[in-house]
XYZ file of N, CA and C in Angstrom:
174
model
N -1.278 -18.916 7.169
C -0.591 -17.776 7.709
C -1.478 -17.029 8.697
N -2.696 -16.728 8.298
C -3.592 -15.994 9.180
C -4.040 -16.861 10.344
N -4.250 -18.135 10.077
C -4.727 -19.024 11.134
C -3.614 -19.502 12.053
N -2.376 -19.147 11.764
C -1.257 -19.507 12.622
C -0.768 -20.931 12.454
N -1.258 -21.646 11.450
C -0.852 -23.029 11.250
C 0.422 -23.158 10.429
N 0.801 -22.098 9.772
C 1.989 -22.149 8.933
C 2.660 -20.785 8.934
N 3.893 -20.749 8.491
C 4.616 -19.481 8.388
C 4.906 -19.196 6.916
N 5.353 -17.986 6.644
C 5.674 -17.620 5.264
C 6.795 -18.492 4.716
N 7.773 -18.799 5.544
C 8.877 -19.638 5.066
C 8.422 -21.072 4.806
N 7.476 -21.588 5.601
C 6.959 -22.938 5.370
C 6.158 -22.995 4.074
N 5.374 -21.973 3.794
C 4.610 -21.920 2.545
C 5.568 -21.828 1.361
N 6.595 -20.999 1.466
C 7.570 -20.880 0.379
C 8.274 -22.206 0.134
N 8.604 -22.905 1.176
C 9.331 -24.167 1.043
C 8.416 -25.278 0.535
N 7.216 -25.425 1.107
C 6.341 -26.553 0.797
C 5.537 -26.364 -0.486
N 4.948 -25.199 -0.674
C 4.064 -24.992 -1.821
C 4.791 -24.457 -3.050
N 5.704 -23.534 -2.853
C 6.377 -22.899 -3.976
C 7.658 -23.633 -4.338
N 8.281 -24.239 -3.373
C 9.495 -24.998 -3.628
C 10.767 -24.175 -3.611
N 10.780 -23.126 -2.835
C 11.984 -22.297 -2.734
C 12.320 -22.057 -1.270
N 13.571 -21.836 -1.000
C 14.013 -21.563 0.367
C 14.144 -20.068 0.629
N 14.316 -19.292 -0.440
C 14.564 -17.859 -0.283
C 13.265 -17.075 -0.322
N 13.146 -16.114 0.568
C 12.027 -15.186 0.577
C 12.541 -13.803 0.215
N 11.741 -13.064 -0.539
C 12.085 -11.693 -0.891
C 11.069 -10.787 -0.224
N 11.546 -9.830 0.558
C 10.675 -8.900 1.272
C 10.452 -7.670 0.402
N 9.216 -7.471 -0.066
C 8.873 -6.335 -0.908
C 8.199 -5.222 -0.117
N 8.341 -5.221 1.192
C 7.737 -4.203 2.040
C 8.359 -2.843 1.740
N 7.486 -1.846 1.507
C 7.966 -0.493 1.233
C 8.454 0.135 2.537
N 9.636 0.694 2.486
C 10.189 1.402 3.638
C 10.606 2.793 3.185
N 10.223 3.785 3.981
C 10.603 5.156 3.675
C 12.099 5.353 3.877
N 12.686 6.110 2.967
C 14.089 6.473 3.150
C 14.149 7.592 4.192
N 15.302 7.811 4.792
C 15.415 8.916 5.754
C 15.052 10.268 5.129
N 15.396 10.480 3.862
C 15.041 11.738 3.198
C 13.529 11.865 3.032
N 12.842 10.782 2.644
C 11.388 10.824 2.500
C 10.718 11.132 3.833
N 11.181 10.505 4.900
C 10.609 10.741 6.227
C 10.845 12.190 6.658
N 12.062 12.705 6.430
C 12.382 14.085 6.782
C 11.507 15.065 6.009
N 11.368 14.855 4.695
C 10.583 15.786 3.884
C 9.103 15.729 4.248
N 8.587 14.552 4.596
C 7.189 14.449 5.019
C 6.973 15.195 6.330
N 7.879 15.017 7.277
C 7.754 15.695 8.564
C 7.921 17.203 8.413
N 8.816 17.630 7.535
C 9.010 19.052 7.283
C 7.746 19.660 6.678
N 7.147 18.960 5.720
C 5.911 19.452 5.111
C 4.782 19.559 6.112
N 4.687 18.595 7.015
C 3.664 18.629 8.053
C 3.888 19.807 8.990
N 5.124 20.038 9.371
C 5.448 21.154 10.269
C 5.139 22.497 9.615
N 5.493 22.625 8.347
C 5.211 23.872 7.634
C 3.706 24.092 7.529
N 2.961 23.040 7.212
C 1.506 23.159 7.121
C 0.870 23.531 8.448
N 1.333 22.935 9.535
C 0.791 23.257 10.859
C 1.098 24.697 11.249
N 2.319 25.149 10.982
C 2.702 26.521 11.311
C 1.912 27.518 10.478
N 1.743 27.228 9.210
C 0.972 28.106 8.338
C -0.480 28.190 8.800
N -1.068 27.060 9.134
C -2.452 27.049 9.614
C -2.579 27.819 10.923
N -1.593 27.703 11.792
C -1.625 28.415 13.068
C -1.589 29.922 12.844
N -0.719 30.390 11.945
C -0.600 31.824 11.690
C -1.787 32.380 10.914
N -2.475 31.551 10.169
C -3.660 32.007 9.438
C -4.931 31.870 10.267
N -4.805 31.333 11.460
C -5.968 31.170 12.332
C -6.830 29.985 11.957
N -6.269 29.022 11.243
C -7.038 27.863 10.810
C -6.841 26.658 11.715
N -5.968 26.779 12.684
C -5.653 25.633 13.544
C -6.775 25.404 14.545
N -7.154 24.171 14.702
C -8.171 23.800 15.684
C -7.505 23.644 17.046
N -8.254 23.838 18.108
C -7.669 23.626 19.439
C -7.252 22.171 19.616
N -6.137 21.972 20.290
C -5.620 20.626 20.493
C -6.059 20.094 21.848
N -6.376 18.820 21.882
C -6.727 18.168 23.136
C -5.456 17.754 23.849
N -5.482 17.819 25.152
C -4.313 17.400 25.941
C -4.721 16.358 26.925
């Protein structure tokens, strides 16, 4: 896989003996993404009003 000589489906078919792959990749739900972004925004605003915000580079 890393060396580019085989793919995940080829390994599943040849070594494991199955055709089906199950993707266990974690994906954020829209609610999780919204709540994370909201928390970040609240933290940034709070830090700005308390004078804790560092200058931003542009």
